[in-house]
Short mmCIF file of C-alpha atoms in Angstrom, two decimals:
data_model
loop_
_atom_site.label_atom_id
_atom_site.label_comp_id
_atom_site.label_asym_id
_atom_site.label_seq_id
_atom_site.Cartn_x
_atom_site.Cartn_y
_atom_site.Cartn_z
CA UNK A 41 14.60 7.18 18.16
CA UNK A 42 13.99 5.38 14.56
CA UNK A 43 12.20 2.46 14.22
CA UNK A 44 14.45 0.04 12.22
CA UNK A 45 13.11 -0.59 8.38
CA UNK A 46 14.35 -3.40 6.04
CA UNK A 47 15.38 -2.01 1.81
CA UNK A 48 17.51 -5.09 1.30
CA UNK A 49 16.42 -8.82 1.30
CA UNK A 50 19.63 -11.48 0.74
CA UNK A 51 20.42 -15.17 0.48
CA UNK A 52 23.80 -14.69 0.98
CA UNK A 53 25.89 -13.40 4.24
CA UNK A 54 28.64 -12.10 2.08
CA UNK A 55 26.09 -9.30 -0.28
CA UNK A 56 26.11 -7.34 2.88
CA UNK A 57 29.13 -5.74 3.15
CA UNK A 58 29.21 -4.07 -0.02
CA UNK A 59 26.03 -2.29 0.23
CA UNK A 60 26.66 -1.88 4.35
CA UNK A 61 30.23 -0.28 3.44
CA UNK A 62 28.26 2.33 0.95
CA UNK A 63 25.74 3.46 3.07
CA UNK A 64 27.85 3.40 5.48
CA UNK A 65 30.01 5.87 3.43
CA UNK A 66 27.33 8.27 2.83
CA UNK A 67 26.91 9.01 7.12
CA UNK A 68 23.78 6.25 6.74
CA UNK A 69 24.41 3.48 10.05
CA UNK A 70 23.48 -0.35 8.59
CA UNK A 71 21.96 -3.57 11.13
CA UNK A 72 22.31 -6.47 9.39
CA UNK A 73 19.59 -8.74 11.39
CA UNK A 74 19.11 -12.62 11.03
CA UNK A 75 23.26 -13.32 9.37
CA UNK A 76 22.49 -16.42 11.91
CA UNK A 77 19.36 -18.12 11.05
CA UNK A 78 20.92 -21.15 8.97
CA UNK A 79 23.64 -20.89 9.85
CA UNK A 80 27.72 -22.55 7.73
CA UNK A 81 25.21 -22.67 4.84
CA UNK A 82 25.18 -18.92 3.06
CA UNK A 83 21.87 -19.56 2.87
CA UNK A 84 19.29 -18.48 5.38
CA UNK A 85 15.24 -19.60 5.40
CA UNK A 86 13.56 -15.71 5.29
CA UNK A 87 16.37 -13.50 3.94
CA UNK A 88 18.97 -11.75 5.82
CA UNK A 89 18.21 -8.23 6.07
CA UNK A 90 19.88 -5.26 5.52
CA UNK A 91 18.47 -1.98 7.84
CA UNK A 92 18.64 1.20 8.51
CA UNK A 93 16.12 3.95 10.01
CA UNK A 94 12.79 4.71 8.43
CA UNK A 95 14.62 8.08 8.94
CA UNK A 96 16.96 7.06 6.80
CA UNK A 97 15.21 4.68 4.00
CA UNK A 98 14.35 6.39 1.07
CA UNK A 99 18.03 8.30 0.87
CA UNK A 100 19.73 4.50 1.57
CA UNK A 101 17.59 2.94 -1.43
CA UNK A 102 18.30 5.65 -3.56
CA UNK A 103 21.94 5.51 -2.87
CA UNK A 104 21.52 1.45 -3.23
CA UNK A 105 20.41 2.09 -6.86
CA UNK A 106 22.60 4.44 -7.83
CA UNK A 107 24.96 1.68 -6.94
CA UNK A 108 23.62 -0.92 -9.07
CA UNK A 109 22.49 -3.37 -5.16
CA UNK A 110 18.76 -2.19 -5.99
CA UNK A 111 17.08 -1.72 -9.45
CA UNK A 112 13.93 -0.19 -10.21
CA UNK A 113 12.75 -2.83 -11.53
CA UNK A 114 12.10 -5.02 -8.09
CA UNK A 115 11.85 -7.99 -10.78
CA UNK A 116 15.83 -7.75 -11.69
CA UNK A 117 17.17 -6.16 -8.53
CA UNK A 118 19.74 -8.15 -6.65
CA UNK A 119 18.06 -7.27 -3.51
CA UNK A 120 14.29 -6.17 -2.34
CA UNK A 121 13.28 -3.98 -0.56
#
């Protein structure tokens, strides 16, 4: 079984919905970790992690880049990987 790797870290739980939907539509299963790290504030201390299987990570990153969810310039992206 592949281990999970984080491909995006966000700080608002709502920011995982669209990237996960896009990846799901491409046949890549998403896992979201740490959504309840700071409940009810909308902000998570260490971030909310969108994860995929390691074997699908490179493809997932390319899909999210094409979809505008990850910038080629990490400093300007909506998420980090």
